[in-house]
mmCIF file of C-alpha atoms and ligand atoms in Angstrom:
data_model
loop_
_atom_site.group_PDB
_atom_site.id
_atom_site.type_symbol
_atom_site.label_atom_id
_atom_site.label_comp_id
_atom_site.label_asym_id
_atom_site.label_seq_id
_atom_site.Cartn_x
_atom_site.Cartn_y
_atom_site.Cartn_z
ATOM 1 C CA MET F 1 42.468 64.403 -17.609
ATOM 2 C CA ILE F 2 38.885 63.934 -16.318
ATOM 3 C CA GLU F 3 37.728 65.917 -13.301
ATOM 4 C CA ILE F 4 34.176 65.449 -12.079
ATOM 5 C CA ARG F 5 32.857 67.438 -9.118
ATOM 6 C CA ASN F 6 29.443 66.977 -7.494
ATOM 7 C CA LEU F 7 27.820 65.985 -10.754
ATOM 8 C CA GLN F 8 24.048 65.497 -10.661
ATOM 9 C CA LYS F 9 21.688 64.299 -13.341
ATOM 10 C CA SER F 10 17.975 63.509 -13.261
ATOM 11 C CA TYR F 11 15.457 62.129 -15.755
ATOM 12 C CA ASN F 12 11.882 63.224 -15.068
ATOM 13 C CA ASN F 13 12.689 64.274 -11.521
ATOM 14 C CA THR F 14 14.345 60.950 -10.724
ATOM 15 C CA ALA F 15 17.976 61.363 -9.712
ATOM 16 C CA ILE F 16 20.117 59.065 -11.866
ATOM 17 C CA LEU F 17 23.561 60.420 -10.912
ATOM 18 C CA LYS F 18 23.925 61.724 -7.373
ATOM 19 C CA ASN F 19 26.795 63.947 -6.397
ATOM 20 C CA ILE F 20 29.453 62.122 -8.397
ATOM 21 C CA SER F 21 33.043 63.271 -7.839
ATOM 22 C CA LEU F 22 36.067 61.591 -9.314
ATOM 23 C CA VAL F 23 39.401 62.416 -10.897
ATOM 24 C CA ILE F 24 41.011 60.355 -13.638
ATOM 25 C CA GLN F 25 44.677 61.060 -14.334
ATOM 26 C CA ASP F 26 46.256 61.396 -17.790
ATOM 27 C CA SER F 27 47.542 57.893 -18.221
ATOM 28 C CA GLU F 28 45.271 55.977 -15.889
ATOM 29 C CA ILE F 29 43.107 52.947 -16.597
ATOM 30 C CA TYR F 30 40.018 53.643 -14.498
ATOM 31 C CA GLY F 31 37.228 51.162 -13.792
ATOM 32 C CA LEU F 32 33.592 52.054 -13.178
ATOM 33 C CA VAL F 33 31.729 49.052 -11.858
ATOM 34 C CA GLY F 34 28.188 48.521 -10.675
ATOM 35 C CA ARG F 35 25.021 46.575 -11.307
ATOM 36 C CA SER F 36 22.767 47.144 -14.242
ATOM 37 C CA GLY F 37 20.861 50.404 -13.715
ATOM 38 C CA ALA F 38 23.526 51.901 -11.416
ATOM 39 C CA GLY F 39 24.104 54.807 -13.806
ATOM 40 C CA LYS F 40 27.366 53.723 -15.473
ATOM 41 C CA SER F 41 26.273 54.359 -19.070
ATOM 42 C CA THR F 42 24.716 57.682 -18.163
ATOM 43 C CA LEU F 43 27.984 58.778 -16.571
ATOM 44 C CA LEU F 44 29.913 57.677 -19.681
ATOM 45 C CA ARG F 45 27.540 59.650 -21.898
ATOM 46 C CA CYS F 46 28.135 62.721 -19.726
ATOM 47 C CA ILE F 47 31.913 62.262 -20.072
ATOM 48 C CA ASN F 48 31.458 61.815 -23.808
ATOM 49 C CA GLY F 49 29.497 65.060 -24.123
ATOM 50 C CA LEU F 50 26.444 63.218 -25.470
ATOM 51 C CA GLU F 51 24.423 63.951 -22.374
ATOM 52 C CA LYS F 52 24.116 67.191 -20.416
ATOM 53 C CA TYR F 53 24.166 67.072 -16.645
ATOM 54 C CA ASP F 54 22.116 69.262 -14.296
ATOM 55 C CA SER F 55 24.679 70.594 -11.839
ATOM 56 C CA GLY F 56 28.252 70.229 -10.686
ATOM 57 C CA SER F 57 31.145 70.245 -13.131
ATOM 58 C CA LEU F 58 32.814 67.835 -15.526
ATOM 59 C CA LYS F 59 36.080 68.945 -17.053
ATOM 60 C CA ILE F 60 38.027 67.017 -19.615
ATOM 61 C CA ASP F 61 41.510 68.357 -20.065
ATOM 62 C CA GLY F 62 40.137 71.612 -18.617
ATOM 63 C CA PHE F 63 37.187 71.729 -21.057
ATOM 64 C CA ASP F 64 33.692 71.747 -19.526
ATOM 65 C CA ILE F 65 30.974 70.950 -22.064
ATOM 66 C CA LYS F 66 28.511 73.051 -20.087
ATOM 67 C CA GLN F 67 30.444 76.188 -20.958
ATOM 68 C CA HIS F 68 30.589 75.684 -24.737
ATOM 69 C CA SER F 69 28.519 75.741 -27.922
ATOM 70 C CA GLU F 70 27.395 72.598 -29.766
ATOM 71 C CA LYS F 71 29.975 73.309 -32.466
ATOM 72 C CA LYS F 72 32.857 73.459 -29.976
ATOM 73 C CA ILE F 73 31.569 70.324 -28.262
ATOM 74 C CA ARG F 74 31.466 68.487 -31.585
ATOM 75 C CA HIS F 75 35.124 69.354 -32.178
ATOM 76 C CA PHE F 76 36.027 68.533 -28.643
ATOM 77 C CA ARG F 77 34.527 65.064 -28.948
ATOM 78 C CA LYS F 78 37.401 64.107 -31.273
ATOM 79 C CA ASN F 79 39.420 63.775 -28.062
ATOM 80 C CA ILE F 80 37.273 60.890 -26.919
ATOM 81 C CA GLY F 81 37.147 57.466 -28.549
ATOM 82 C CA MET F 82 34.570 54.908 -27.532
ATOM 83 C CA ILE F 83 34.006 51.162 -27.860
ATOM 84 C CA PHE F 84 30.888 49.146 -27.041
ATOM 85 C CA GLN F 85 29.722 45.672 -26.047
ATOM 86 C CA HIS F 86 28.377 44.849 -29.514
ATOM 87 C CA PHE F 87 31.159 46.630 -31.445
ATOM 88 C CA SER F 88 28.865 48.938 -33.507
ATOM 89 C CA LEU F 89 30.688 48.291 -36.766
ATOM 90 C CA MET F 90 29.146 49.025 -40.170
ATOM 91 C CA GLU F 91 28.352 45.551 -41.485
ATOM 92 C CA ARG F 92 28.335 46.544 -45.157
ATOM 93 C CA LYS F 93 31.748 48.205 -44.966
ATOM 94 C CA THR F 94 35.148 46.527 -44.872
ATOM 95 C CA VAL F 95 37.580 46.670 -41.962
ATOM 96 C CA TYR F 96 39.475 49.409 -43.830
ATOM 97 C CA GLN F 97 36.336 51.451 -44.412
ATOM 98 C CA ASN F 98 35.161 51.088 -40.811
ATOM 99 C CA VAL F 99 38.457 52.370 -39.433
ATOM 100 C CA ALA F 100 38.611 55.152 -42.064
ATOM 101 C CA LEU F 101 35.090 56.423 -41.353
ATOM 102 C CA PRO F 102 35.760 58.975 -38.580
ATOM 103 C CA MET F 103 38.643 60.478 -40.578
ATOM 104 C CA GLN F 104 36.458 60.689 -43.701
ATOM 105 C CA CYS F 105 33.757 62.442 -41.684
ATOM 106 C CA TRP F 106 36.300 65.022 -40.574
ATOM 107 C CA GLY F 107 37.578 65.523 -44.119
ATOM 108 C CA TYR F 108 41.091 64.106 -43.777
ATOM 109 C CA ASP F 109 42.874 63.627 -47.098
ATOM 110 C CA GLN F 110 43.008 60.141 -48.585
ATOM 111 C CA ASP F 111 46.791 59.724 -48.147
ATOM 112 C CA SER F 112 46.719 60.443 -44.423
ATOM 113 C CA ILE F 113 43.654 58.243 -43.998
ATOM 114 C CA ASP F 114 45.379 55.397 -45.810
ATOM 115 C CA LYS F 115 48.566 55.729 -43.766
ATOM 116 C CA ARG F 116 46.687 55.953 -40.471
ATOM 117 C CA VAL F 117 44.350 53.006 -41.206
ATOM 118 C CA ARG F 118 47.342 50.771 -41.960
ATOM 119 C CA GLU F 119 49.189 51.942 -38.831
ATOM 120 C CA LEU F 120 46.148 51.268 -36.650
ATOM 121 C CA LEU F 121 45.514 47.834 -38.140
ATOM 122 C CA LYS F 122 49.127 46.997 -37.324
ATOM 123 C CA VAL F 123 48.597 48.098 -33.703
ATOM 124 C CA VAL F 124 45.552 45.832 -33.351
ATOM 125 C CA GLU F 125 47.200 43.054 -35.419
ATOM 126 C CA LEU F 126 44.542 42.830 -38.094
ATOM 127 C CA GLU F 127 46.450 43.876 -41.215
ATOM 128 C CA GLU F 128 45.509 40.698 -43.038
ATOM 129 C CA LYS F 129 41.780 41.369 -42.490
ATOM 130 C CA ILE F 130 41.872 44.809 -44.132
ATOM 131 C CA ASN F 131 39.374 43.950 -46.883
ATOM 132 C CA ASP F 132 37.108 41.641 -44.866
ATOM 133 C CA LYS F 133 33.601 42.533 -43.784
ATOM 134 C CA PRO F 134 32.819 42.354 -40.044
ATOM 135 C CA ARG F 135 30.698 39.204 -40.467
ATOM 136 C CA MET F 136 33.859 37.287 -41.416
ATOM 137 C CA LEU F 137 35.551 38.190 -38.122
ATOM 138 C CA SER F 138 35.405 36.697 -34.633
ATOM 139 C CA GLY F 139 34.084 38.781 -31.719
ATOM 140 C CA GLY F 140 37.604 39.576 -30.566
ATOM 141 C CA GLN F 141 38.629 40.661 -34.060
ATOM 142 C CA LYS F 142 35.541 42.878 -34.352
ATOM 143 C CA GLN F 143 36.418 44.552 -31.068
ATOM 144 C CA ARG F 144 39.959 45.122 -32.390
ATOM 145 C CA VAL F 145 38.514 46.875 -35.453
ATOM 146 C CA ALA F 146 36.350 48.990 -33.142
ATOM 147 C CA ILE F 147 39.437 49.864 -31.094
ATOM 148 C CA ALA F 148 41.346 50.900 -34.244
ATOM 149 C CA ARG F 149 38.386 53.062 -35.286
ATOM 150 C CA ALA F 150 38.140 54.596 -31.807
ATOM 151 C CA LEU F 151 41.830 55.571 -31.968
ATOM 152 C CA SER F 152 41.679 56.981 -35.486
ATOM 153 C CA LEU F 153 41.341 60.648 -34.488
ATOM 154 C CA ASN F 154 44.134 60.406 -31.879
ATOM 155 C CA PRO F 155 41.940 60.708 -28.800
ATOM 156 C CA LYS F 156 43.239 61.476 -25.317
ATOM 157 C CA ILE F 157 40.635 59.240 -23.721
ATOM 158 C CA LEU F 158 39.203 55.856 -24.660
ATOM 159 C CA LEU F 159 35.828 54.958 -23.128
ATOM 160 C CA CYS F 160 34.989 51.259 -23.011
ATOM 161 C CA ASP F 161 31.322 50.438 -22.324
ATOM 162 C CA GLU F 162 31.078 46.745 -21.364
ATOM 163 C CA ALA F 163 33.609 46.158 -24.136
ATOM 164 C CA THR F 164 34.473 42.614 -23.095
ATOM 165 C CA SER F 165 31.030 41.515 -21.882
ATOM 166 C CA ALA F 166 30.198 39.683 -25.113
ATOM 167 C CA LEU F 167 33.577 37.921 -25.336
ATOM 168 C CA ASP F 168 34.801 34.600 -23.953
ATOM 169 C CA PRO F 169 37.417 34.666 -21.145
ATOM 170 C CA LYS F 170 40.411 34.035 -23.403
ATOM 171 C CA THR F 171 39.408 36.720 -25.901
ATOM 172 C CA THR F 172 38.678 39.056 -22.995
ATOM 173 C CA GLN F 173 42.250 38.603 -21.780
ATOM 174 C CA SER F 174 43.673 39.439 -25.196
ATOM 175 C CA ILE F 175 41.515 42.583 -25.515
ATOM 176 C CA LEU F 176 42.558 43.679 -22.007
ATOM 177 C CA ALA F 177 46.219 43.127 -22.911
ATOM 178 C CA LEU F 178 45.704 45.264 -26.027
ATOM 179 C CA LEU F 179 44.052 48.049 -23.991
ATOM 180 C CA LYS F 180 46.931 47.955 -21.512
ATOM 181 C CA MET F 181 49.459 48.220 -24.318
ATOM 182 C CA ILE F 182 47.546 51.154 -25.859
ATOM 183 C CA ASN F 183 47.416 52.912 -22.488
ATOM 184 C CA GLU F 184 51.151 52.493 -21.961
ATOM 185 C CA THR F 185 52.328 53.122 -25.529
ATOM 186 C CA PHE F 186 50.112 56.060 -26.502
ATOM 187 C CA ASN F 187 49.514 57.559 -23.062
ATOM 188 C CA ILE F 188 45.753 57.434 -23.480
ATOM 189 C CA ALA F 189 43.520 57.478 -20.382
ATOM 190 C CA ILE F 190 41.114 54.543 -20.490
ATOM 191 C CA VAL F 191 37.773 54.365 -18.686
ATOM 192 C CA ILE F 192 36.366 50.868 -18.433
ATOM 193 C CA VAL F 193 32.698 50.453 -17.553
ATOM 194 C CA THR F 194 31.931 46.889 -16.621
ATOM 195 C CA HIS F 195 29.995 44.627 -14.310
ATOM 196 C CA GLN F 196 32.934 42.150 -14.388
ATOM 197 C CA MET F 197 35.102 42.559 -11.265
ATOM 198 C CA SER F 198 37.741 40.295 -12.847
ATOM 199 C CA VAL F 199 38.297 42.839 -15.627
ATOM 200 C CA VAL F 200 38.922 45.590 -13.096
ATOM 201 C CA ARG F 201 41.262 43.451 -11.018
ATOM 202 C CA LYS F 202 43.244 42.607 -14.112
ATOM 203 C CA ILE F 203 44.034 46.059 -15.530
ATOM 204 C CA CYS F 204 42.509 49.012 -13.675
ATOM 205 C CA HIS F 205 44.801 51.276 -11.670
ATOM 206 C CA LYS F 206 41.790 52.709 -9.867
ATOM 207 C CA VAL F 207 38.117 51.904 -9.577
ATOM 208 C CA SER F 208 34.870 53.470 -8.417
ATOM 209 C CA ILE F 209 31.801 51.454 -7.536
ATOM 210 C CA LEU F 210 28.461 52.970 -8.532
ATOM 211 C CA GLU F 211 25.368 52.004 -6.581
ATOM 212 C CA GLY F 212 22.009 53.597 -7.267
ATOM 213 C CA GLY F 213 23.638 56.562 -9.020
ATOM 214 C CA ALA F 214 26.150 57.316 -6.263
ATOM 215 C CA ILE F 215 29.766 56.294 -5.759
ATOM 216 C CA SER F 216 29.895 53.904 -2.821
ATOM 217 C CA ALA F 217 33.644 53.259 -2.882
ATOM 218 C CA SER F 218 36.745 54.440 -4.780
ATOM 219 C CA GLY F 219 40.392 53.487 -4.706
ATOM 220 C CA THR F 220 42.813 50.908 -6.012
ATOM 221 C CA ALA F 221 41.177 47.660 -7.117
ATOM 222 C CA SER F 222 42.706 45.746 -4.206
ATOM 223 C CA SER F 223 41.644 48.275 -1.555
ATOM 224 C CA VAL F 224 38.077 48.600 -2.909
ATOM 225 C CA PHE F 225 37.479 44.888 -3.213
ATOM 226 C CA LEU F 226 38.862 44.163 0.264
ATOM 227 C CA GLU F 227 36.144 46.433 1.647
ATOM 228 C CA GLN F 228 33.385 44.573 -0.169
HETATM 229 P P1 ADP B 301 23.935 51.193 -16.160
HETATM 230 O O1 ADP B 301 24.737 51.594 -17.343
HETATM 231 O O2 ADP B 301 24.717 51.170 -14.903
HETATM 232 O O3 ADP B 301 23.165 49.925 -16.378
HETATM 233 P P2 ADP B 301 22.243 53.406 -16.897
HETATM 234 O O4 ADP B 301 23.077 54.620 -16.848
HETATM 235 O O5 ADP B 301 21.963 52.795 -18.225
HETATM 236 O O6 ADP B 301 22.824 52.325 -15.891
HETATM 237 O O7 ADP B 301 20.844 53.723 -16.213
HETATM 238 C C1 ADP B 301 20.748 54.296 -14.905
HETATM 239 C C2 ADP B 301 19.267 54.578 -14.596
HETATM 240 O O8 ADP B 301 18.814 55.626 -15.426
HETATM 241 C C3 ADP B 301 18.362 53.395 -14.835
HETATM 242 O O9 ADP B 301 17.406 53.367 -13.805
HETATM 243 C C4 ADP B 301 17.712 53.735 -16.159
HETATM 244 O O10 ADP B 301 16.425 53.174 -16.211
HETATM 245 C C5 ADP B 301 17.670 55.245 -16.140
HETATM 246 N N1 ADP B 301 17.761 55.854 -17.484
HETATM 247 C C6 ADP B 301 18.795 55.731 -18.333
HETATM 248 N N2 ADP B 301 18.575 56.449 -19.455
HETATM 249 C C7 ADP B 301 17.357 57.036 -19.285
HETATM 250 C C8 ADP B 301 16.556 57.914 -20.089
HETATM 251 N N3 ADP B 301 16.970 58.342 -21.294
HETATM 252 N N4 ADP B 301 15.351 58.316 -19.600
HETATM 253 C C9 ADP B 301 14.942 57.904 -18.375
HETATM 254 N N5 ADP B 301 15.650 57.078 -17.578
HETATM 255 C C10 ADP B 301 16.832 56.655 -18.017
HETATM 256 P P1 ADP B 302 32.464 54.864 -50.389
HETATM 257 O O1 ADP B 302 31.789 54.171 -49.235
HETATM 258 O O2 ADP B 302 32.077 56.279 -50.593
HETATM 259 O O3 ADP B 302 32.445 54.033 -51.652
HETATM 260 P P2 ADP B 302 34.769 53.820 -49.324
HETATM 261 O O4 ADP B 302 34.524 53.942 -47.864
HETATM 262 O O5 ADP B 302 34.463 52.568 -50.037
HETATM 263 O O6 ADP B 302 33.998 54.978 -50.012
HETATM 264 O O7 ADP B 302 36.285 54.101 -49.601
HETATM 265 C C1 ADP B 302 36.926 55.266 -49.185
HETATM 266 C C2 ADP B 302 38.304 55.284 -49.793
HETATM 267 O O8 ADP B 302 39.104 54.251 -49.176
HETATM 268 C C3 ADP B 302 38.278 54.993 -51.277
HETATM 269 O O9 ADP B 302 39.163 55.870 -51.897
HETATM 270 C C4 ADP B 302 38.746 53.552 -51.361
HETATM 271 O O10 ADP B 302 39.409 53.308 -52.555
HETATM 272 C C5 ADP B 302 39.726 53.469 -50.204
HETATM 273 N N1 ADP B 302 39.922 52.080 -49.747
HETATM 274 C C6 ADP B 302 39.006 51.200 -49.295
HETATM 275 N N2 ADP B 302 39.561 50.024 -48.959
HETATM 276 C C7 ADP B 302 40.910 50.169 -49.175
HETATM 277 C C8 ADP B 302 42.064 49.316 -49.004
HETATM 278 N N3 ADP B 302 41.969 48.074 -48.553
HETATM 279 N N4 ADP B 302 43.261 49.830 -49.344
HETATM 280 C C9 ADP B 302 43.377 51.076 -49.790
HETATM 281 N N5 ADP B 302 42.353 51.918 -49.977
HETATM 282 C C10 ADP B 302 41.134 51.485 -49.680
#
């Protein structure tokens, strides 16, 4: 699903990503771990098509953003859902409206939006919160809304940027269980960026460790952490 070969990226002549190569299979949960400043978010933004890289290649389902126009990239980005540490919900909108937003932006008709929002809220077990505003929800519930919104356009990949870093351990476990279920039920590849090794141990099939913009180790969680 994601194939990265010798990817390089610099800001102002400082190399931020150095010769990154990795392959993420269709239905894999893949962890990217590393300290703050290691380049994890930059790599996610490259995968997401928000950031251009300097050299190498990055193909998602065979599509390389370097080869295409902005318009094609915009369309292509529907294939990628993303969630964040601080949820990024619209505070003035209800749960329903937050989940509906991407579909409204793409001009879906109201009946399909309505059906899909209800389906997604069932998946994340938040049907009873449909008319609440985010401020009435717990952190875990907000992340569930963000997950429903990220899935609204039927993406092939879900990118999670420190998605459990603001949550307590118990809530973290329930979000990880939800991600695992989504991966298995909908066959969506999930990339988890985190500085929490425990998260990777719990659900990632494979992991790469980023250090100073380069991958220092890759493999199954157990093999990589034995080497550490
Ligand atoms: P991480 O997500 O692992 O904390 P980042 O990808 O955010 O790491 O950052 C990697 C490095 O790139 C850091 O040294 C950061 O200061 C630098 N960096 C990130 N974004 C920019 C930018 N827009 N301009 C210049 N430097 C940047
Ligand atoms: P706007 O922000 O332009 O007022 P909204 O985002 O409020 O539009 O609403 C978009 C559509 O979703 C509207 O047709 C609204 O009636 C519908 N809607 C919002 N909440 C619900 C809900 N809980 N059940 C069914 N439809 C809803």
